[in-house]
Structures are given as structure tokens and as C-alpha cells.
Amino acid sequence: MQIGIIIFLVILIAILAAYNLSISKKIKTFSNINEKISNLNVLQDFIDTIGKDMPVNNKIEVINDIIIQKFNIKYSTIVVFNGAEYVLKTSNVDEKHWETLRNLHTEEIFKDSIMTATPKHITVDKPEEKLPYQKFELGRAKSAIFFPLYIDNIYIGYWIIESNEPHAFDHFDTNILGIVKENIVAVLKTVSYQNTIENIYRVDKTTGLNSAEYLYGKAKTIIDKYPQSTICMFTITNIEDINKKFNRNIGTDVIVKMTNLIKTSISAEYIFVRYMGPKFAIVFSGVDEEGVMNFVTSIKKEIEKIRLSKKSKTKKEVEYTFPRTNFAIANYYKGTGLEEVTKKLEEYLDNANINESNINCI
């Protein structure tokens, strides 16, 4: 009888153990699925950040914040080599440690990692120990993973994550961190193009206005604060005649006086650029065409009241000249191609009759 009870209990325990093992496997599978979903969400956050209208440096900072929050990482720092020097792009470490962090490429312990493009995991075993690269921040970090960053097999910097606990990264999923690293590289690659666009513009020496490229970089952040704006492009149609019949200095004076007149007449929220040669553009941020028409009608009249003179060499009398303008206006909607609108306006003005002097809504 007792033997039968013992056998029954053994079988019952075996069944329960098998059941618990099955449940454990299901929980682990569910956890893995949840982890994968969570990681996909992180990658989606990265993609969303890349697509946002914000300055380059802000995007990198947002990406770093996502890494810190989603993976519960104590410290995260991204350093990029810009061709001349190493620049700390973003970090949540106290600023007093930045000099050390932006010079990690000089540390012997990381040189092999950079050469072989492989991560380097380091940690301490005892509380009184410090990581090899640390100078005076003894208690700040006790473990770290160093990731060299490459774009098209070209080394461009590194990403380092740190913890204030020893062996904190021993069981981290290195595959996931590798994917995060590749997304950091993708962000840096994307924002490098944006950085070029944001900084390619120049300032016109004659007028002090930004060039057309300014519209598609830094100005776009201002313009896209609003769902709709109006773009006005105009040209001084008789500038070549003024240069020929008078001289280039008079032509330059016409442009400068016209520019100063507009500068003092528009809001700081509006963008005024020298588009190309005698063509200029004003973006009325957040204003529709109807709201712009009265202003443009008024400013066109004021521009054409400008008078410059010179003495005639033959008739001994004063000759006067004034600018004649042709305007084209179009709507711009946030999320559409700003460059497509300006191209359409430019083509209209280039193809218009030389004697046309209107305000055209296209």
C-alpha cells in the first residue's frame, strides 16, 4: 500500500515538474516575443526621430535618450570624428567627464576594438577598482561596452555605454545592441546629409541676406511650425538695363535699397533670401495667400518708387532710374516639397515676358 502511494506521488511530481517546465518554456517564449516587440518599437522610435523636423544635434540627443530609457542604461555617449577632431555629439554623463570620453580612441584598451570593428566589453571585479580609461571618476562607471562606428567601412567614431555596477552588461543581448549600434550609424549617416544642407548656405555680401539654400535647411524648421505658408518670389526685371545704361554700381545700389526697404517692412518670423541674381524670395510663415496680397501690393509700389540718378555726359542733365519688378506667389503646405514650390515660382519668372510687371498667384 505504501509502495503504491509512493509510486503515485513520484508520478504526480514528475507530471507537475513536466507541467512547470512547459509553463516555463511558454513564459520564456512569451518574454522573448515581448522583447522582440519592444526592440522593434525602439527601432520605430529611431525611424520616427530621423523623420522629424528638428536640427541634427537634437535628433542625436533624442536617439541617445531613447537608448537610455528603453534599455535602462545608466550612461550613453556618442562621439564622432568630423575629419579634423573628435566631437562629443551627445552624452548624459556630467560635463566634467566629457574630455575623457571624447579621447577614448587614444586608450590602448580600445585601439584593437577600433582596428577590428568589434565591441569591447570591460568591467571591474572589486569596488575599489576602476576602468582603465578612467582618470578621476573612480565611482562613476564600473562596467562598459565600447562600440566603434563605421559608415561604408570607414571609421567615424564610437558609442560607449556604461554602468555604475560591475558586470552589468554580462547578460545583455549583444545582438540587440548590435542592431542599436547599426541604427545609430544610420542616424549619423542620415543627419550628416541634413547637416550639410543646414550649413551649405552662404550670406550674400551685397545684401546681407542668406542664399537660397537657407530655405531648405535651418529656415525650414521655422517654416514648418505652421501647416501652411505662402512663398513669394520676385525679380528685378530691368536690372540688366540699369547696369548697361547707368552702371553696375547704380544697379547694386538699387538692390541694396530694395533689400533694406523689405527688411524693415517684414516680421522677423518671415524668411527673406537672395534666391539668385536679381531674384529674391520671401516666405510668409503661417500666412495664406489672401493675407499676403495686400502686403505684396504695397511693397511692390514702394520698391518701384526707389529712384537713383546720375548726370548725363552729353546732355548735362540728371537721369533717373527705378527698379521694375515681377512677382509670383504660391502656397506651401507642411510635409510637401518646399523646393518644388520654389522651382515652380522660379520657372514662371524665368519664362515670363521681360516687360511683365504683375503679382501672379500660381
Coordinates of C-alpha atoms in Angstrom, one line a residue:
M1 CA 0.0 0.0 0.0
Q2 CA 2.8 2.4 1.0
I3 CA 4.7 1.5 -2.1
G4 CA 1.7 2.3 -4.3
I5 CA 1.3 5.7 -2.6
I6 CA 5.0 6.5 -3.1
I7 CA 4.8 5.5 -6.8
F8 CA 1.7 7.6 -7.2
L9 CA 3.4 10.6 -5.6
V10 CA 6.5 10.1 -7.8
I11 CA 4.4 10.1 -10.9
L12 CA 2.5 13.2 -9.7
I13 CA 5.7 15.0 -9.0
A14 CA 7.0 14.1 -12.4
I15 CA 3.8 15.3 -14.1
L16 CA 3.9 18.6 -12.2
A17 CA 7.6 19.0 -13.0
A18 CA 6.9 18.5 -16.7
Y19 CA 4.0 20.9 -16.5
N20 CA 6.1 23.5 -14.8
L21 CA 8.8 23.0 -17.4
S22 CA 6.2 23.5 -20.1
I23 CA 4.9 26.7 -18.5
S24 CA 8.5 28.0 -18.0
K25 CA 9.2 27.5 -21.7
K26 CA 6.0 29.3 -22.7
I27 CA 6.8 32.2 -20.3
K28 CA 10.3 32.4 -21.8
T29 CA 8.9 32.3 -25.4
F30 CA 6.4 35.0 -24.5
S31 CA 9.2 37.0 -22.9
N32 CA 11.3 36.7 -26.0
I33 CA 8.4 37.8 -28.2
N34 CA 7.7 40.7 -25.9
E35 CA 11.4 41.6 -26.0
K36 CA 11.4 41.5 -29.8
I37 CA 8.3 43.6 -30.0
S38 CA 9.9 46.1 -27.5
N39 CA 13.0 46.2 -29.6
L40 CA 11.0 46.8 -32.8
N41 CA 9.3 49.7 -31.0
V42 CA 12.7 51.1 -30.2
L43 CA 13.7 50.9 -33.9
Q44 CA 10.5 52.6 -34.9
D45 CA 11.2 55.4 -32.4
F46 CA 14.6 55.8 -34.1
I47 CA 12.9 56.0 -37.6
D48 CA 10.4 58.5 -36.3
T49 CA 13.1 60.6 -34.9
I50 CA 15.1 60.7 -38.1
G51 CA 12.0 61.9 -40.0
K52 CA 11.2 64.8 -37.6
D53 CA 11.8 68.4 -38.5
M54 CA 14.5 69.3 -36.0
P55 CA 18.1 70.3 -36.0
V56 CA 20.7 67.5 -36.5
N57 CA 22.2 67.7 -33.0
N58 CA 18.7 67.5 -31.4
K59 CA 18.0 64.3 -33.3
I60 CA 21.1 62.6 -32.0
E61 CA 20.3 63.7 -28.4
V62 CA 16.7 62.2 -28.8
I63 CA 18.2 58.9 -30.1
N64 CA 20.5 58.8 -27.1
D65 CA 17.6 59.4 -24.7
I66 CA 15.7 56.6 -26.3
I67 CA 18.6 54.2 -25.8
I68 CA 19.0 55.2 -22.1
Q69 CA 15.3 54.9 -21.3
K70 CA 14.3 51.8 -23.3
F71 CA 17.3 49.7 -22.3
N72 CA 17.7 51.1 -18.8
I73 CA 21.3 52.1 -19.4
K74 CA 23.0 54.3 -16.9
Y75 CA 25.2 56.2 -19.2
S76 CA 25.4 56.5 -23.0
T77 CA 27.8 58.6 -25.1
I78 CA 28.2 59.1 -28.8
V79 CA 31.4 60.6 -30.2
V80 CA 32.0 61.4 -33.9
F81 CA 35.2 62.2 -35.8
N82 CA 34.4 65.1 -38.1
G83 CA 37.5 64.9 -40.2
A84 CA 39.5 67.2 -38.0
E85 CA 38.7 66.3 -34.4
Y86 CA 36.6 64.1 -32.2
V87 CA 33.3 65.8 -31.2
L88 CA 31.1 64.6 -28.4
K89 CA 27.7 64.6 -30.1
T90 CA 25.6 63.6 -27.1
S91 CA 26.0 62.2 -23.5
N92 CA 24.1 62.1 -20.3
V93 CA 27.4 62.0 -18.3
D94 CA 28.4 65.0 -16.3
E95 CA 30.3 67.5 -18.5
K96 CA 33.4 67.3 -16.4
H97 CA 34.0 63.8 -17.8
W98 CA 33.5 64.8 -21.5
E99 CA 37.2 65.4 -22.2
T100 CA 38.0 61.8 -21.1
L101 CA 35.1 60.4 -23.1
R102 CA 35.9 62.2 -26.4
N103 CA 39.5 60.8 -26.2
L104 CA 38.8 57.1 -25.8
H105 CA 40.2 56.4 -29.2
T106 CA 43.7 57.1 -27.7
E107 CA 43.3 54.5 -25.0
E108 CA 45.2 51.3 -25.6
I109 CA 42.4 49.1 -24.4
F110 CA 40.1 50.3 -27.3
K111 CA 42.6 50.5 -30.1
D112 CA 42.2 46.9 -31.1
S113 CA 38.4 47.3 -31.0
I114 CA 38.6 50.2 -33.4
M115 CA 41.0 48.3 -35.7
T116 CA 38.9 45.1 -35.8
A117 CA 35.5 46.9 -35.7
T118 CA 34.4 44.7 -32.8
P119 CA 32.8 45.8 -29.5
K120 CA 34.9 45.8 -26.3
H121 CA 33.3 44.7 -23.0
I122 CA 35.2 45.8 -19.8
T123 CA 34.3 45.5 -16.2
V124 CA 35.9 45.6 -12.7
D125 CA 35.5 42.9 -10.1
K126 CA 36.1 44.8 -6.9
P127 CA 34.5 48.1 -5.7
E128 CA 37.9 49.8 -5.3
E129 CA 39.0 49.1 -8.9
K130 CA 38.4 51.5 -11.8
L131 CA 38.1 51.0 -15.5
P132 CA 41.3 51.5 -17.5
Y133 CA 40.3 54.7 -19.2
Q134 CA 39.0 56.5 -16.1
K135 CA 41.1 59.4 -14.8
F136 CA 39.5 60.7 -11.7
E137 CA 35.9 59.4 -11.9
L138 CA 36.5 56.4 -9.7
G139 CA 33.0 55.7 -8.6
R140 CA 31.1 56.7 -11.8
A141 CA 31.4 53.6 -14.0
K142 CA 32.3 50.0 -13.1
S143 CA 31.5 48.3 -16.5
A144 CA 31.2 49.4 -20.1
I145 CA 30.8 48.3 -23.7
F146 CA 32.7 50.2 -26.4
F147 CA 31.3 50.1 -29.9
P148 CA 33.4 51.5 -32.8
L149 CA 31.1 53.1 -35.5
Y150 CA 31.7 52.7 -39.2
I151 CA 29.9 54.1 -42.3
D152 CA 30.7 52.1 -45.5
N153 CA 33.8 50.6 -43.8
I154 CA 35.1 54.0 -42.8
Y155 CA 35.6 54.6 -39.1
I156 CA 33.6 57.6 -37.9
G157 CA 33.7 57.4 -34.1
Y158 CA 32.3 55.4 -31.3
W159 CA 29.4 54.7 -28.9
I160 CA 30.0 53.7 -25.3
I161 CA 27.5 52.6 -22.7
E162 CA 28.4 52.5 -19.1
S163 CA 27.0 51.2 -15.8
N164 CA 27.9 52.1 -12.2
E165 CA 27.6 48.3 -11.3
P166 CA 30.3 45.7 -12.1
H167 CA 29.3 43.0 -14.7
A168 CA 26.2 45.0 -15.5
F169 CA 26.4 44.0 -19.2
D170 CA 27.4 40.4 -18.8
H171 CA 24.0 39.1 -19.8
F172 CA 22.9 41.9 -22.2
D173 CA 21.7 40.7 -25.6
T174 CA 24.7 41.7 -27.8
N175 CA 22.7 41.0 -31.0
I176 CA 20.1 43.7 -30.0
L177 CA 22.9 46.1 -29.0
G178 CA 24.5 45.4 -32.4
I179 CA 21.2 46.4 -34.1
V180 CA 21.0 49.5 -32.0
K181 CA 24.6 50.4 -33.0
E182 CA 23.7 50.0 -36.7
N183 CA 20.7 52.3 -36.2
I184 CA 23.0 54.9 -34.6
V185 CA 25.2 54.6 -37.7
A186 CA 22.1 55.0 -39.9
V187 CA 21.0 58.1 -37.9
L188 CA 24.5 59.6 -38.1
K189 CA 24.6 58.9 -41.9
T190 CA 21.2 60.5 -42.4
V191 CA 21.8 63.5 -40.3
S192 CA 25.2 64.1 -41.9
Y193 CA 23.2 64.9 -45.1
Q194 CA 20.9 67.1 -43.2
N195 CA 23.9 68.8 -41.5
T196 CA 25.3 69.6 -45.0
I197 CA 22.0 71.1 -46.1
E198 CA 21.7 73.1 -42.9
N199 CA 25.2 74.6 -43.3
I200 CA 25.7 74.9 -47.0
Y201 CA 24.0 78.3 -47.4
R202 CA 26.1 81.5 -47.6
V203 CA 25.5 85.1 -46.8
D204 CA 25.3 87.4 -49.8
K205 CA 27.9 90.2 -49.3
T206 CA 25.9 92.8 -51.1
T207 CA 22.6 92.5 -49.3
G208 CA 23.5 90.6 -46.1
L209 CA 20.8 88.1 -47.0
N210 CA 21.1 84.3 -46.8
S211 CA 21.3 82.4 -50.0
A212 CA 18.5 80.1 -51.3
E213 CA 20.0 77.0 -49.6
Y214 CA 19.0 78.5 -46.2
L215 CA 15.3 77.9 -47.1
Y216 CA 15.8 74.1 -47.2
G217 CA 17.9 73.8 -44.0
K218 CA 17.6 76.0 -40.9
A219 CA 14.7 78.1 -42.2
K220 CA 12.6 75.0 -42.8
T221 CA 12.4 74.4 -39.1
I222 CA 10.8 77.8 -38.7
I223 CA 8.5 77.5 -41.7
D224 CA 7.2 74.0 -40.7
K225 CA 6.0 75.3 -37.4
Y226 CA 2.9 76.1 -39.4
P227 CA 0.7 73.8 -41.5
Q228 CA 0.6 76.4 -44.4
S229 CA 2.7 79.3 -45.5
T230 CA 2.9 81.5 -48.6
I231 CA 6.1 81.8 -50.7
C232 CA 6.6 85.0 -52.7
M233 CA 9.4 85.1 -55.3
F234 CA 10.1 88.2 -57.3
T235 CA 12.7 89.5 -59.7
I236 CA 14.0 93.0 -60.8
T237 CA 13.2 92.6 -64.4
N238 CA 15.2 95.6 -65.6
I239 CA 18.4 95.1 -63.7
E240 CA 20.4 94.4 -66.8
D241 CA 19.2 97.6 -68.4
I242 CA 20.1 99.6 -65.3
N243 CA 23.6 98.1 -65.3
K244 CA 24.0 98.8 -69.0
K245 CA 22.6 102.3 -69.3
F246 CA 23.8 103.6 -65.9
N247 CA 26.5 101.3 -64.4
R248 CA 26.8 98.3 -62.1
N249 CA 27.3 100.4 -59.0
I250 CA 23.8 102.0 -59.6
G251 CA 22.4 98.5 -60.2
T252 CA 23.9 97.4 -56.9
D253 CA 22.5 100.4 -55.1
V254 CA 19.1 99.6 -56.4
I255 CA 19.3 96.1 -55.0
V256 CA 20.6 97.3 -51.6
K257 CA 17.9 100.0 -51.2
M258 CA 15.2 97.5 -52.2
T259 CA 16.6 94.9 -49.7
N260 CA 16.7 97.4 -46.9
L261 CA 13.2 98.5 -47.6
I262 CA 11.9 94.9 -47.4
K263 CA 14.0 94.1 -44.3
T264 CA 12.4 96.9 -42.3
S265 CA 8.9 96.0 -43.6
I266 CA 8.5 92.3 -42.7
S267 CA 8.2 90.4 -39.5
A268 CA 11.2 88.5 -38.1
E269 CA 9.2 85.3 -38.4
Y270 CA 9.2 85.7 -42.2
I271 CA 12.2 84.4 -44.2
F272 CA 13.8 86.7 -46.8
V273 CA 16.6 85.4 -49.0
R274 CA 18.5 86.4 -52.1
Y275 CA 17.5 83.5 -54.3
M276 CA 19.7 84.0 -57.3
G277 CA 21.0 87.2 -59.0
P278 CA 18.1 89.6 -59.3
K279 CA 15.6 87.0 -57.9
F280 CA 14.5 87.2 -54.2
A281 CA 12.2 85.1 -52.1
I282 CA 10.1 85.8 -49.0
V283 CA 8.4 83.0 -47.1
F284 CA 5.4 84.3 -45.1
S285 CA 5.3 81.6 -42.4
G286 CA 1.8 80.7 -41.3
V287 CA 0.1 83.2 -43.6
D288 CA -2.2 82.3 -46.5
E289 CA -2.2 84.0 -50.0
E290 CA -5.0 86.3 -49.2
G291 CA -3.2 87.6 -46.1
V292 CA -0.1 88.2 -48.2
M293 CA -1.6 90.0 -51.2
N294 CA -2.1 93.4 -49.5
F295 CA 1.4 93.5 -48.2
V296 CA 2.9 92.4 -51.6
T297 CA 0.9 95.0 -53.5
S298 CA 2.1 97.7 -51.1
I299 CA 5.8 96.6 -51.1
K300 CA 5.9 96.4 -54.9
K301 CA 4.7 100.0 -55.1
E302 CA 7.3 101.1 -52.6
I303 CA 10.1 99.2 -54.4
E304 CA 9.2 100.9 -57.7
K305 CA 9.3 104.3 -56.0
I306 CA 13.0 103.9 -55.5
R307 CA 14.9 106.5 -57.6
L308 CA 18.6 106.6 -58.4
S309 CA 20.3 109.2 -60.6
K310 CA 23.4 110.1 -62.5
K311 CA 24.4 113.1 -64.6
S312 CA 24.2 112.6 -68.3
K313 CA 27.6 113.0 -70.1
T314 CA 26.1 114.5 -73.2
K315 CA 23.0 116.5 -72.1
K316 CA 24.4 117.8 -68.8
E317 CA 21.2 116.9 -67.0
V318 CA 20.3 114.3 -64.4
E319 CA 19.0 110.9 -65.5
Y320 CA 16.9 108.8 -63.2
T321 CA 16.2 105.1 -63.0
F322 CA 14.0 102.9 -60.9
P323 CA 13.5 99.1 -60.4
R324 CA 10.7 97.3 -62.2
T325 CA 9.5 94.0 -60.6
N326 CA 7.5 90.9 -61.4
F327 CA 6.1 88.9 -58.5
A328 CA 4.9 85.2 -58.3
I329 CA 3.1 83.8 -55.3
A330 CA 2.3 80.2 -54.3
N331 CA 1.1 78.2 -51.3
Y332 CA 3.4 75.8 -49.4
Y333 CA 2.0 73.1 -47.2
K334 CA 4.0 71.4 -44.4
G335 CA 5.1 67.9 -45.4
T336 CA 5.3 68.7 -49.1
G337 CA 8.3 69.6 -51.2
L338 CA 9.4 73.2 -50.5
E339 CA 12.0 73.0 -53.3
E340 CA 9.2 72.0 -55.7
V341 CA 7.3 75.2 -54.9
T342 CA 10.3 77.5 -55.3
K343 CA 11.2 75.7 -58.5
K344 CA 7.7 76.3 -59.9
L345 CA 8.0 80.0 -59.0
E346 CA 11.4 80.4 -60.5
E347 CA 10.4 78.8 -63.7
Y348 CA 7.4 81.1 -64.0
L349 CA 9.6 84.2 -63.5
D350 CA 12.3 83.0 -65.9
N351 CA 9.7 82.3 -68.7
A352 CA 7.6 85.5 -68.2
N353 CA 7.8 88.3 -70.7
I354 CA 10.6 90.7 -69.8
N355 CA 8.1 93.6 -69.7
E356 CA 5.6 91.8 -67.4
S357 CA 5.2 93.6 -64.0
N358 CA 2.5 91.9 -62.1
I359 CA 1.6 90.0 -58.9
N360 CA 0.8 86.4 -60.1
C361 CA -0.7 83.7 -58.0
I362 CA 0.2 80.3 -59.4

